[in-house]
Amino acid sequence: MSPASPRRPLISGNWKMNFDHLEAIHAIRDLGLRIQPGDVQGVDVSIHPPFTDLRSAQTVLEAESIPVALGAQTCAAEDAGAFTGEISPVMLAKLHVTYVIVGHSERRTLFHESDETVAAKMKAVHRNGMTPICCVGESIDEREAGLTRDRLATQVGSAVRALPGDVVAGMVLAYEPIWAIGTGQAATPEDAQDACAWIRGVVADAVGEEVGAQVRIQYGGSVKAENTAELMACPDLDGLLVGGASLDASQFIEIVRASAHPGR
Ligand code: PEP
């Protein structure tokens, strides 16, 4: 839609349920030793460790001035109260968490999070001064039935209606086709571009062309250093949500570097 738009790419590493807090310290130090100031000149980078790692991760990132933002993988929709086992967005904000992934397909599928739950979490993240990264994407059955665009329109529409229009411009959407996550079978650049352009159009229809042109849209699903440049060359794709490959600092930094230079 708007290839000339100055949207700054965001490369996010979703660690899922990997690395205890000692392993996290090691992994972040490893990343810190590899990352050069030039690597993040035109790109934002975030990592999303498990909750029990966040305090340690915050300490290392801040003490060693590593230019990587801290993220979480989900949060509660409420700020406080009788919600045994939940983690409040207030607590995340206190740890200087910048980005919170909301509605990852593993949360939607394994933990039965509905579009309504995702919308409530979007509000909670925004209310506490953080930026949601809202994941959307179709299953293989939906894709084969020709329902990809319908599924994306429903998920994106529900997510963006949760926030005031001007706030939507600053949020992040992540197109993550479920069939591409952890399978080694990434979407082709053509399919990723098609879906990201559709998502941008849904945002524009819901909250206006200007916001549609500003919102950042990541792609996620079997991203590796080798397929980064071709994906990042897609005009409506503004970053990557990386699972498996983000657990290896050397691979992750290669993805960050390849993201900065595909002619953007
Ligand atoms: C993810 O967890 O969001 C993801 C895209 O995983 P992977 O990169 O391993 O496919």
JSON list of N, CA and C and ligand atoms in Angstrom, two decimals, residues 14 16 104 106 176 180-183 220-223 241-245, ligand 1:
[
{"chain": "A", "resi": 14, "resn": "ASN", "atom": "N", "xyz": [10.44, -14.04, 20.20]},
{"chain": "A", "resi": 14, "resn": "ASN", "atom": "CA", "xyz": [9.52, -14.68, 21.15]},
{"chain": "A", "resi": 14, "resn": "ASN", "atom": "C", "xyz": [10.17, -15.97, 21.64]},
{"chain": "A", "resi": 16, "resn": "LYS", "atom": "N", "xyz": [9.12, -17.94, 23.87]},
{"chain": "A", "resi": 16, "resn": "LYS", "atom": "CA", "xyz": [8.15, -18.94, 24.34]},
{"chain": "A", "resi": 16, "resn": "LYS", "atom": "C", "xyz": [8.58, -19.48, 25.72]},
{"chain": "A", "resi": 104, "resn": "HIS", "atom": "N", "xyz": [-1.21, -14.47, 20.70]},
{"chain": "A", "resi": 104, "resn": "HIS", "atom": "CA", "xyz": [-0.40, -15.43, 19.93]},
{"chain": "A", "resi": 104, "resn": "HIS", "atom": "C", "xyz": [-1.27, -16.67, 19.66]},
{"chain": "A", "resi": 106, "resn": "GLU", "atom": "N", "xyz": [-0.70, -19.69, 19.87]},
{"chain": "A", "resi": 106, "resn": "GLU", "atom": "CA", "xyz": [-0.61, -20.72, 20.91]},
{"chain": "A", "resi": 106, "resn": "GLU", "atom": "C", "xyz": [-1.52, -20.37, 22.09]},
{"chain": "A", "resi": 176, "resn": "GLU", "atom": "N", "xyz": [0.74, -13.98, 11.56]},
{"chain": "A", "resi": 176, "resn": "GLU", "atom": "CA", "xyz": [1.39, -15.26, 11.81]},
{"chain": "A", "resi": 176, "resn": "GLU", "atom": "C", "xyz": [0.48, -16.40, 11.36]},
{"chain": "A", "resi": 180, "resn": "ALA", "atom": "N", "xyz": [2.59, -21.89, 9.53]},
{"chain": "A", "resi": 180, "resn": "ALA", "atom": "CA", "xyz": [4.01, -21.55, 9.32]},
{"chain": "A", "resi": 180, "resn": "ALA", "atom": "C", "xyz": [4.79, -21.51, 10.63]},
{"chain": "A", "resi": 181, "resn": "ILE", "atom": "N", "xyz": [4.10, -21.56, 11.76]},
{"chain": "A", "resi": 181, "resn": "ILE", "atom": "CA", "xyz": [4.79, -21.39, 13.06]},
{"chain": "A", "resi": 181, "resn": "ILE", "atom": "C", "xyz": [5.45, -22.69, 13.47]},
{"chain": "A", "resi": 182, "resn": "GLY", "atom": "N", "xyz": [6.76, -22.62, 13.59]},
{"chain": "A", "resi": 182, "resn": "GLY", "atom": "CA", "xyz": [7.54, -23.77, 14.08]},
{"chain": "A", "resi": 182, "resn": "GLY", "atom": "C", "xyz": [7.56, -24.94, 13.12]},
{"chain": "A", "resi": 183, "resn": "THR", "atom": "N", "xyz": [7.17, -24.76, 11.88]},
{"chain": "A", "resi": 183, "resn": "THR", "atom": "CA", "xyz": [7.09, -25.87, 10.93]},
{"chain": "A", "resi": 183, "resn": "THR", "atom": "C", "xyz": [8.26, -25.90, 9.95]},
{"chain": "A", "resi": 220, "resn": "GLY", "atom": "N", "xyz": [5.37, -13.38, 11.04]},
{"chain": "A", "resi": 220, "resn": "GLY", "atom": "CA", "xyz": [5.99, -14.42, 11.86]},
{"chain": "A", "resi": 220, "resn": "GLY", "atom": "C", "xyz": [5.64, -15.80, 11.35]},
{"chain": "A", "resi": 221, "resn": "GLY", "atom": "N", "xyz": [6.61, -16.72, 11.42]},
{"chain": "A", "resi": 221, "resn": "GLY", "atom": "CA", "xyz": [6.39, -18.09, 11.00]},
{"chain": "A", "resi": 221, "resn": "GLY", "atom": "C", "xyz": [7.61, -18.61, 10.27]},
{"chain": "A", "resi": 222, "resn": "SER", "atom": "N", "xyz": [8.47, -19.35, 11.03]},
{"chain": "A", "resi": 222, "resn": "SER", "atom": "CA", "xyz": [9.67, -19.98, 10.44]},
{"chain": "A", "resi": 222, "resn": "SER", "atom": "C", "xyz": [10.60, -18.97, 9.78]},
{"chain": "A", "resi": 223, "resn": "VAL", "atom": "N", "xyz": [10.75, -17.80, 10.42]},
{"chain": "A", "resi": 223, "resn": "VAL", "atom": "CA", "xyz": [11.72, -16.81, 9.92]},
{"chain": "A", "resi": 223, "resn": "VAL", "atom": "C", "xyz": [13.13, -17.27, 10.28]},
{"chain": "A", "resi": 241, "resn": "LEU", "atom": "N", "xyz": [8.33, -11.35, 13.69]},
{"chain": "A", "resi": 241, "resn": "LEU", "atom": "CA", "xyz": [8.19, -11.97, 15.00]},
{"chain": "A", "resi": 241, "resn": "LEU", "atom": "C", "xyz": [8.83, -13.35, 14.86]},
{"chain": "A", "resi": 242, "resn": "VAL", "atom": "N", "xyz": [9.90, -13.54, 15.61]},
{"chain": "A", "resi": 242, "resn": "VAL", "atom": "CA", "xyz": [10.76, -14.70, 15.40]},
{"chain": "A", "resi": 242, "resn": "VAL", "atom": "C", "xyz": [10.69, -15.61, 16.62]},
{"chain": "A", "resi": 243, "resn": "GLY", "atom": "N", "xyz": [10.35, -16.86, 16.43]},
{"chain": "A", "resi": 243, "resn": "GLY", "atom": "CA", "xyz": [10.31, -17.81, 17.54]},
{"chain": "A", "resi": 243, "resn": "GLY", "atom": "C", "xyz": [11.63, -18.54, 17.67]},
{"chain": "A", "resi": 244, "resn": "GLY", "atom": "N", "xyz": [11.69, -19.74, 17.13]},
{"chain": "A", "resi": 244, "resn": "GLY", "atom": "CA", "xyz": [12.86, -20.62, 17.29]},
{"chain": "A", "resi": 244, "resn": "GLY", "atom": "C", "xyz": [14.20, -19.95, 17.04]},
{"chain": "A", "resi": 245, "resn": "ALA", "atom": "N", "xyz": [14.30, -19.20, 15.96]},
{"chain": "A", "resi": 245, "resn": "ALA", "atom": "CA", "xyz": [15.59, -18.62, 15.59]},
{"chain": "A", "resi": 245, "resn": "ALA", "atom": "C", "xyz": [16.03, -17.51, 16.55]},
{"chain": "B", "resi": 1, "resn": "PEP", "atom": "C1", "xyz": [6.31, -17.54, 16.95]},
{"chain": "B", "resi": 1, "resn": "PEP", "atom": "O1", "xyz": [6.49, -18.14, 17.98]},
{"chain": "B", "resi": 1, "resn": "PEP", "atom": "O2", "xyz": [5.61, -16.54, 16.95]},
{"chain": "B", "resi": 1, "resn": "PEP", "atom": "C2", "xyz": [6.95, -18.04, 15.73]},
{"chain": "B", "resi": 1, "resn": "PEP", "atom": "C3", "xyz": [6.74, -17.38, 14.61]},
{"chain": "B", "resi": 1, "resn": "PEP", "atom": "O3", "xyz": [7.74, -19.15, 15.83]},
{"chain": "B", "resi": 1, "resn": "PEP", "atom": "P1", "xyz": [8.79, -19.71, 14.72]},
{"chain": "B", "resi": 1, "resn": "PEP", "atom": "O4", "xyz": [9.64, -18.55, 14.27]},
{"chain": "B", "resi": 1, "resn": "PEP", "atom": "O5", "xyz": [9.58, -20.74, 15.46]},
{"chain": "B", "resi": 1, "resn": "PEP", "atom": "O6", "xyz": [7.99, -20.26, 13.59]}
]
